[in-house]
Short mmCIF file of C-alpha atoms in Angstrom, two decimals:
data_model
loop_
_atom_site.label_atom_id
_atom_site.label_comp_id
_atom_site.label_asym_id
_atom_site.label_seq_id
_atom_site.Cartn_x
_atom_site.Cartn_y
_atom_site.Cartn_z
CA UNK A 1 -15.41 -7.52 16.91
CA UNK A 2 -15.73 -9.68 20.02
CA UNK A 3 -17.89 -12.11 18.04
CA UNK A 4 -15.16 -12.41 15.40
CA UNK A 5 -12.55 -13.01 18.10
CA UNK A 6 -14.70 -15.74 19.65
CA UNK A 7 -15.48 -17.32 16.26
CA UNK A 8 -11.81 -17.67 15.35
CA UNK A 9 -10.82 -18.94 18.81
CA UNK A 10 -8.30 -16.15 19.30
CA UNK A 11 -7.66 -16.89 22.98
CA UNK A 12 -8.55 -18.91 26.00
CA UNK A 13 -8.73 -17.53 29.53
CA UNK A 14 -6.16 -19.12 31.85
CA UNK A 15 -4.42 -18.42 35.15
CA UNK A 16 -1.37 -16.20 34.76
CA UNK A 17 1.78 -18.37 34.92
CA UNK A 18 4.41 -17.34 37.48
CA UNK A 19 7.11 -14.87 36.41
CA UNK A 20 5.17 -13.91 33.28
CA UNK A 21 4.20 -10.32 32.49
CA UNK A 22 1.19 -10.13 30.15
CA UNK A 23 1.02 -7.55 27.38
CA UNK A 24 -1.82 -5.04 27.42
CA UNK A 25 -4.56 -4.28 24.91
CA UNK A 26 -6.75 -1.38 23.83
CA UNK A 27 -9.77 -0.62 21.67
CA UNK A 28 -9.25 1.47 18.53
CA UNK A 29 -12.16 3.17 16.76
CA UNK A 30 -12.23 4.19 13.10
CA UNK A 31 -14.65 5.47 10.48
CA UNK A 32 -14.19 3.67 7.15
CA UNK A 33 -15.06 5.65 4.01
CA UNK A 34 -16.03 4.62 0.50
CA UNK A 35 -14.15 5.81 -2.60
CA UNK A 36 -16.55 8.79 -2.91
CA UNK A 37 -15.88 9.90 0.66
CA UNK A 38 -19.17 8.78 2.22
CA UNK A 39 -19.18 6.72 5.41
CA UNK A 40 -19.16 2.97 4.78
CA UNK A 41 -19.17 1.76 8.39
CA UNK A 42 -17.93 2.40 11.90
CA UNK A 43 -15.26 0.00 13.12
CA UNK A 44 -14.05 -1.02 16.56
CA UNK A 45 -10.89 -3.08 16.73
CA UNK A 46 -9.14 -4.73 19.65
CA UNK A 47 -5.36 -4.46 19.37
CA UNK A 48 -2.61 -5.93 21.50
CA UNK A 49 0.12 -3.64 22.79
CA UNK A 50 2.81 -5.38 20.80
CA UNK A 51 5.46 -2.86 21.83
CA UNK A 52 5.65 -4.77 25.13
CA UNK A 53 6.65 -8.00 23.38
CA UNK A 54 10.16 -9.39 23.89
CA UNK A 55 12.04 -10.65 20.83
CA UNK A 56 13.03 -14.29 21.14
CA UNK A 57 10.34 -14.88 23.75
CA UNK A 58 7.03 -13.47 22.47
CA UNK A 59 7.98 -13.28 18.78
CA UNK A 60 10.67 -14.17 16.26
CA UNK A 61 10.29 -13.33 12.53
CA UNK A 62 8.07 -10.37 11.66
CA UNK A 63 8.63 -9.59 7.97
CA UNK A 64 5.67 -9.99 5.63
CA UNK A 65 5.68 -8.96 1.93
CA UNK A 66 2.95 -6.99 0.17
CA UNK A 67 2.28 -6.54 -3.53
CA UNK A 68 4.44 -4.03 -5.35
CA UNK A 69 2.51 -1.20 -7.01
CA UNK A 70 4.36 -1.99 -10.23
CA UNK A 71 2.94 -5.53 -10.08
CA UNK A 72 -0.56 -4.13 -9.52
CA UNK A 73 -0.26 -1.90 -12.59
CA UNK A 74 1.21 -4.69 -14.74
CA UNK A 75 -1.60 -7.05 -13.77
CA UNK A 76 -4.18 -4.42 -14.70
CA UNK A 77 -2.45 -3.82 -18.04
CA UNK A 78 -2.38 -7.52 -18.95
CA UNK A 79 -5.99 -7.95 -17.79
CA UNK A 80 -7.01 -5.01 -19.99
CA UNK A 81 -5.19 -6.28 -23.10
CA UNK A 82 -6.27 -9.90 -22.66
CA UNK A 83 -9.83 -9.06 -21.63
CA UNK A 84 -9.56 -11.02 -18.38
CA UNK A 85 -12.12 -11.08 -15.61
CA UNK A 86 -10.95 -8.77 -12.84
CA UNK A 87 -12.42 -9.15 -9.36
CA UNK A 88 -11.60 -7.98 -5.86
CA UNK A 89 -12.24 -9.32 -2.39
CA UNK A 90 -11.48 -8.42 1.20
CA UNK A 91 -10.73 -10.94 3.96
CA UNK A 92 -12.66 -10.28 7.16
CA UNK A 93 -10.50 -10.04 10.30
CA UNK A 94 -7.49 -11.37 8.39
CA UNK A 95 -4.91 -11.16 11.17
CA UNK A 96 -7.07 -13.26 13.49
CA UNK A 97 -6.48 -16.35 11.33
CA UNK A 98 -2.73 -16.61 11.89
CA UNK A 99 -1.59 -19.54 14.04
CA UNK A 100 0.60 -18.57 17.00
CA UNK A 101 3.41 -20.92 18.00
CA UNK A 102 4.77 -18.64 20.72
CA UNK A 103 3.26 -18.42 24.21
CA UNK A 104 1.81 -14.91 24.37
CA UNK A 105 -0.31 -13.79 27.32
CA UNK A 106 -2.51 -10.68 27.23
CA UNK A 107 -4.42 -8.88 29.96
CA UNK A 108 -8.17 -9.43 29.76
CA UNK A 109 -9.57 -6.57 27.63
CA UNK A 110 -12.53 -4.32 28.41
CA UNK A 111 -15.78 -6.06 27.53
CA UNK A 112 -14.49 -9.53 28.44
CA UNK A 113 -15.08 -11.08 31.87
CA UNK A 114 -13.19 -13.76 33.80
CA UNK A 115 -14.36 -16.24 36.45
CA UNK A 116 -11.64 -15.44 38.98
CA UNK A 117 -8.88 -12.88 39.60
CA UNK A 118 -5.35 -13.04 38.21
CA UNK A 119 -6.50 -14.53 34.93
CA UNK A 120 -5.28 -13.56 31.47
CA UNK A 121 -5.91 -14.37 27.82
CA UNK A 122 -3.51 -16.89 26.32
CA UNK A 123 -3.44 -16.05 22.63
CA UNK A 124 -3.98 -19.06 20.37
CA UNK A 125 -4.36 -17.06 17.17
CA UNK A 126 -2.71 -13.89 16.00
CA UNK A 127 -4.18 -10.53 17.02
CA UNK A 128 -3.88 -7.02 15.62
CA UNK A 129 -0.95 -5.22 17.21
CA UNK A 130 1.28 -8.27 17.66
CA UNK A 131 4.63 -7.85 15.97
CA UNK A 132 4.27 -11.15 14.12
CA UNK A 133 0.58 -10.70 13.20
CA UNK A 134 1.06 -9.84 9.52
CA UNK A 135 3.60 -12.63 9.00
CA UNK A 136 1.36 -15.26 10.58
CA UNK A 137 -1.53 -14.22 8.30
CA UNK A 138 0.70 -14.27 5.22
CA UNK A 139 1.98 -17.77 6.09
CA UNK A 140 -1.57 -19.05 6.59
CA UNK A 141 -2.86 -17.66 3.28
CA UNK A 142 0.24 -18.70 1.32
CA UNK A 143 0.07 -22.31 2.53
CA UNK A 144 -3.60 -22.53 1.48
CA UNK A 145 -2.94 -21.17 -2.02
CA UNK A 146 -0.01 -23.53 -2.56
CA UNK A 147 -2.18 -26.49 -1.52
CA UNK A 148 -4.74 -25.39 -4.12
CA UNK A 149 -2.13 -25.60 -6.87
CA UNK A 150 -1.08 -21.94 -7.12
CA UNK A 151 2.56 -21.07 -7.78
CA UNK A 152 4.23 -18.22 -5.91
CA UNK A 153 6.14 -15.71 -8.04
CA UNK A 154 9.86 -15.32 -7.34
CA UNK A 155 9.75 -11.67 -8.47
CA UNK A 156 6.88 -10.62 -6.21
CA UNK A 157 6.06 -12.97 -3.34
CA UNK A 158 2.52 -11.60 -3.16
CA UNK A 159 1.64 -12.80 -6.67
CA UNK A 160 0.28 -16.32 -7.16
CA UNK A 161 -0.64 -17.90 -10.51
CA UNK A 162 -2.43 -21.02 -11.70
CA UNK A 163 -2.12 -22.42 -15.24
CA UNK A 164 -4.57 -25.11 -16.36
CA UNK A 165 -4.41 -25.98 -20.07
CA UNK A 166 -5.75 -22.86 -21.82
CA UNK A 167 -6.86 -21.16 -18.59
CA UNK A 168 -4.81 -18.80 -16.45
CA UNK A 169 -5.60 -17.21 -13.08
CA UNK A 170 -3.57 -14.66 -11.10
CA UNK A 171 -4.08 -13.74 -7.46
CA UNK A 172 -2.41 -10.64 -5.99
CA UNK A 173 -2.32 -9.98 -2.23
CA UNK A 174 -1.91 -6.75 -0.31
CA UNK A 175 -2.40 -7.83 3.35
CA UNK A 176 -6.17 -8.58 3.38
CA UNK A 177 -7.04 -7.01 0.01
CA UNK A 178 -6.90 -9.43 -2.92
CA UNK A 179 -7.22 -9.01 -6.69
CA UNK A 180 -8.28 -12.00 -8.78
CA UNK A 181 -7.70 -11.91 -12.54
CA UNK A 182 -7.99 -14.60 -15.16
CA UNK A 183 -9.57 -16.19 -18.18
CA UNK A 184 -11.87 -18.62 -16.37
CA UNK A 185 -14.69 -17.28 -14.21
CA UNK A 186 -15.30 -20.76 -12.80
CA UNK A 187 -11.81 -20.88 -11.29
CA UNK A 188 -12.23 -17.38 -9.87
CA UNK A 189 -15.48 -18.42 -8.21
CA UNK A 190 -13.90 -21.67 -7.01
CA UNK A 191 -10.99 -19.98 -5.24
CA UNK A 192 -13.37 -17.37 -3.81
CA UNK A 193 -15.42 -20.19 -2.29
CA UNK A 194 -12.34 -21.84 -0.79
CA UNK A 195 -11.14 -18.57 0.73
CA UNK A 196 -14.62 -17.91 2.11
CA UNK A 197 -14.79 -21.36 3.69
CA UNK A 198 -11.46 -20.87 5.43
CA UNK A 199 -11.50 -17.17 6.32
CA UNK A 200 -14.84 -15.51 5.45
CA UNK A 201 -14.45 -12.93 2.72
CA UNK A 202 -16.30 -9.90 1.41
CA UNK A 203 -16.76 -10.30 -2.35
CA UNK A 204 -16.43 -6.80 -3.82
CA UNK A 205 -17.05 -7.86 -7.42
CA UNK A 206 -15.30 -6.08 -10.28
CA UNK A 207 -12.29 -4.04 -9.12
CA UNK A 208 -13.27 -0.40 -8.57
CA UNK A 209 -11.18 0.82 -5.64
CA UNK A 210 -7.90 -0.79 -4.57
CA UNK A 211 -5.23 0.62 -2.21
CA UNK A 212 -6.62 4.12 -2.62
CA UNK A 213 -6.59 3.82 -6.42
CA UNK A 214 -9.88 4.49 -8.21
CA UNK A 215 -10.22 1.92 -11.02
CA UNK A 216 -12.55 2.64 -13.96
CA UNK A 217 -13.46 0.29 -16.81
CA UNK A 218 -14.40 1.43 -20.33
CA UNK A 219 -14.32 0.26 -23.95
CA UNK A 220 -10.84 1.76 -24.32
CA UNK A 221 -9.43 -0.14 -21.36
CA UNK A 222 -8.80 0.35 -17.64
CA UNK A 223 -7.84 3.63 -15.99
CA UNK A 224 -6.57 4.34 -12.48
CA UNK A 225 -6.58 7.67 -10.67
CA UNK A 226 -6.57 9.25 -7.21
CA UNK A 227 -9.13 12.00 -7.74
CA UNK A 228 -10.57 12.08 -4.23
CA UNK A 229 -7.11 11.97 -2.65
CA UNK A 230 -5.96 14.84 -4.88
CA UNK A 231 -9.01 16.98 -4.04
CA UNK A 232 -8.51 16.27 -0.32
CA UNK A 233 -4.89 17.39 -0.63
CA UNK A 234 -5.93 20.62 -2.36
CA UNK A 235 -8.53 21.27 0.33
CA UNK A 236 -6.32 20.38 3.32
CA UNK A 237 -3.49 22.57 2.05
CA UNK A 238 -5.84 25.53 1.51
CA UNK A 239 -5.10 25.65 -2.22
CA UNK A 240 -8.47 24.55 -3.58
CA UNK A 241 -9.28 28.09 -4.71
CA UNK A 242 -5.78 28.98 -5.90
CA UNK A 243 -4.63 29.52 -9.48
CA UNK A 244 -3.26 26.36 -11.16
CA UNK A 245 0.49 26.34 -11.84
CA UNK A 246 1.64 25.70 -15.43
CA UNK A 247 4.46 23.31 -14.41
CA UNK A 248 5.24 21.23 -11.30
CA UNK A 249 8.45 23.20 -10.58
CA UNK A 250 9.55 26.70 -11.56
CA UNK A 251 12.15 26.09 -14.31
CA UNK A 252 14.01 29.28 -13.34
CA UNK A 253 14.64 28.13 -9.74
CA UNK A 254 17.16 25.47 -8.69
CA UNK A 255 16.35 24.20 -5.20
CA UNK A 256 19.19 23.74 -2.70
CA UNK A 257 19.86 23.67 1.06
CA UNK A 258 19.88 26.94 3.06
CA UNK A 259 17.68 28.42 0.36
CA UNK A 260 16.02 31.32 2.16
CA UNK A 261 14.22 31.66 5.50
CA UNK A 262 13.67 28.39 7.45
CA UNK A 263 10.13 27.02 7.34
CA UNK A 264 8.98 26.60 10.94
CA UNK A 265 6.33 23.88 10.56
CA UNK A 266 8.61 21.03 9.50
CA UNK A 267 5.93 18.38 10.10
CA UNK A 268 3.55 20.17 7.70
CA UNK A 269 6.20 20.17 4.97
CA UNK A 270 6.86 16.48 5.53
CA UNK A 271 3.15 15.65 5.35
CA UNK A 272 2.76 17.53 2.07
CA UNK A 273 5.75 15.78 0.50
CA UNK A 274 4.54 12.41 1.79
CA UNK A 275 1.13 12.94 0.20
CA UNK A 276 2.75 13.97 -3.07
CA UNK A 277 4.86 10.80 -2.97
CA UNK A 278 1.68 8.76 -2.67
CA UNK A 279 0.17 10.61 -5.64
CA UNK A 280 3.10 9.56 -7.83
CA UNK A 281 1.46 6.10 -7.93
CA UNK A 282 -0.80 7.42 -10.70
CA UNK A 283 0.97 10.69 -11.63
CA UNK A 284 4.50 9.92 -12.84
CA UNK A 285 4.99 13.45 -14.13
CA UNK A 286 5.41 14.80 -10.58
CA UNK A 287 8.00 12.13 -9.64
CA UNK A 288 11.00 14.38 -10.32
CA UNK A 289 9.49 17.36 -8.51
CA UNK A 290 8.67 15.20 -5.50
CA UNK A 291 12.19 13.74 -5.51
CA UNK A 292 13.62 17.25 -5.41
CA UNK A 293 11.37 18.27 -2.51
CA UNK A 294 12.25 15.10 -0.58
CA UNK A 295 15.87 16.25 -0.22
CA UNK A 296 14.91 18.90 2.31
CA UNK A 297 12.71 17.03 4.79
CA UNK A 298 15.10 17.60 7.70
CA UNK A 299 15.48 21.36 7.20
CA UNK A 300 12.98 22.92 4.76
CA UNK A 301 12.87 26.62 3.94
CA UNK A 302 10.05 28.89 2.78
CA UNK A 303 11.35 28.44 -0.77
CA UNK A 304 10.95 24.68 -0.47
CA UNK A 305 7.46 25.02 1.00
CA UNK A 306 6.38 27.35 -1.82
CA UNK A 307 7.77 24.84 -4.32
CA UNK A 308 5.69 22.08 -2.70
CA UNK A 309 2.59 24.27 -2.91
CA UNK A 310 3.34 24.89 -6.58
CA UNK A 311 3.29 21.14 -7.27
CA UNK A 312 -0.08 20.91 -5.51
CA UNK A 313 -1.40 23.86 -7.56
CA UNK A 314 -0.21 22.10 -10.71
CA UNK A 315 -2.41 19.14 -9.79
CA UNK A 316 -5.46 21.43 -9.81
CA UNK A 317 -5.46 21.42 -13.62
CA UNK A 318 -7.08 17.98 -13.59
CA UNK A 319 -7.50 16.29 -10.18
CA UNK A 320 -8.93 13.15 -11.79
CA UNK A 321 -6.09 12.63 -14.22
CA UNK A 322 -4.30 9.29 -13.94
CA UNK A 323 -3.09 6.42 -16.09
CA UNK A 324 -4.95 4.59 -18.87
CA UNK A 325 -4.19 0.98 -19.76
CA UNK A 326 -5.46 0.54 -23.33
CA UNK A 327 -6.97 -2.71 -24.61
CA UNK A 328 -5.60 -2.47 -28.14
CA UNK A 329 -1.89 -2.93 -27.49
CA UNK A 330 0.86 -5.51 -27.77
CA UNK A 331 2.45 -6.94 -24.64
CA UNK A 332 5.96 -5.65 -25.23
CA UNK A 333 8.22 -4.23 -22.52
CA UNK A 334 10.00 -0.99 -23.47
CA UNK A 335 12.19 1.09 -21.16
CA UNK A 336 13.75 4.56 -21.26
CA UNK A 337 16.55 5.90 -19.05
CA UNK A 338 18.32 9.23 -18.71
CA UNK A 339 20.29 11.28 -16.20
CA UNK A 340 21.58 14.80 -15.72
CA UNK A 341 25.18 15.50 -14.68
CA UNK A 342 26.05 17.00 -11.31
CA UNK A 343 22.65 18.63 -11.11
CA UNK A 344 22.55 18.88 -7.31
CA UNK A 345 24.02 22.23 -6.25
CA UNK A 346 24.86 20.95 -2.76
CA UNK A 347 26.48 17.57 -3.50
CA UNK A 348 27.16 17.71 -7.27
CA UNK A 349 25.54 14.30 -7.57
CA UNK A 350 23.47 13.42 -10.63
CA UNK A 351 19.81 12.42 -10.83
CA UNK A 352 18.61 9.37 -12.76
CA UNK A 353 15.15 8.93 -14.21
CA UNK A 354 13.61 5.90 -15.87
CA UNK A 355 10.24 4.68 -17.12
CA UNK A 356 9.00 1.34 -18.45
CA UNK A 357 6.01 0.67 -20.68
CA UNK A 358 4.14 -2.60 -21.07
CA UNK A 359 2.64 -2.19 -24.49
CA UNK A 360 1.50 1.43 -24.62
CA UNK A 361 0.89 1.62 -20.85
CA UNK A 362 3.30 3.11 -18.34
CA UNK A 363 3.83 0.67 -15.46
CA UNK A 364 7.06 1.65 -13.68
CA UNK A 365 9.05 4.87 -13.19
CA UNK A 366 11.42 6.57 -10.79
CA UNK A 367 13.47 9.73 -10.28
CA UNK A 368 16.38 9.21 -7.88
CA UNK A 369 19.63 10.94 -6.95
CA UNK A 370 22.68 8.79 -7.63
CA UNK A 371 24.69 7.54 -4.64
CA UNK A 372 28.09 8.56 -6.06
CA UNK A 373 29.56 11.59 -7.82
CA UNK A 374 30.05 11.11 -11.57
CA UNK A 375 33.15 12.57 -13.22
CA UNK A 376 31.52 12.97 -16.63
CA UNK A 377 28.12 12.99 -18.31
CA UNK A 378 28.90 9.57 -19.82
CA UNK A 379 29.56 8.14 -16.35
CA UNK A 380 26.32 9.69 -15.05
#
């Protein structure tokens, strides 16, 4: 880690200017796992204590976009139908490449020595933990891609495309994880080389594991799932040996507030619902159940907890089930929408559900309670 910091010229050691309070730093240690759960490597990362930064002095803008999961799925669908090359890469120490315009001073971290007392690190490049770190990296990468002729999408600012006669290349960014898809392998290798020259990348080859999604390729097309994540959820919740539930929710029970004895471990309930929300990325059929459970995060009851456990037990039927993006399909967008009327027993608000298919592949869906009360089923 220190070698990477030195290679990118992250800081220079200077005397602390008068009336300046430096921010601190700390080392963070993490074990990185592969998609099958085995240890990939042990990581040590130096992070700045960005919570000590002062807005307008140490930082200004902080927002940085990431790829929408709908965009990820749509890109995989088009790549499957068109038979595109589909590769993945990871940028090493991405945040260290951002150029800092602000004057930010950091205390000298453990493992780094100085020649005299009262010296600090003046940050020249962005560092993990800084409030503007992700934005600086995004600006750096975006400017490079635009110089190379790529066009930024106005619908998803993390999607960049390049059209050259009969060739087409798409590049999708999620912080330091990048998907490359296109018709021309030469262009894919060319942009890989440019990114490697500027940032140093890890070429992961054909996409197999992206943002926690397990990606499998076959003659039928491309499939995505979260098998390991689902099995971990079953194990962590103690339901690995339980009987599978036939449906996500009990159709005879209508959940509402003050529904039984309060559940004492509120944080546990919130964790379970949060994990179920993440699983909806490849399991749209639990979206409604998860939406219902999300209404009670501030004050869950035993009834709500049992309902959450039922959804988890339903997943036990097939932990590896996900979405399949078939090759033999037309690229046609089809959407379906429906709503109940005054289905919420507490607020009498209605719930809307929608799903969109690109060809025969499901790419976008949602179940959400409406913000207003409808006076009729037609209005809902």
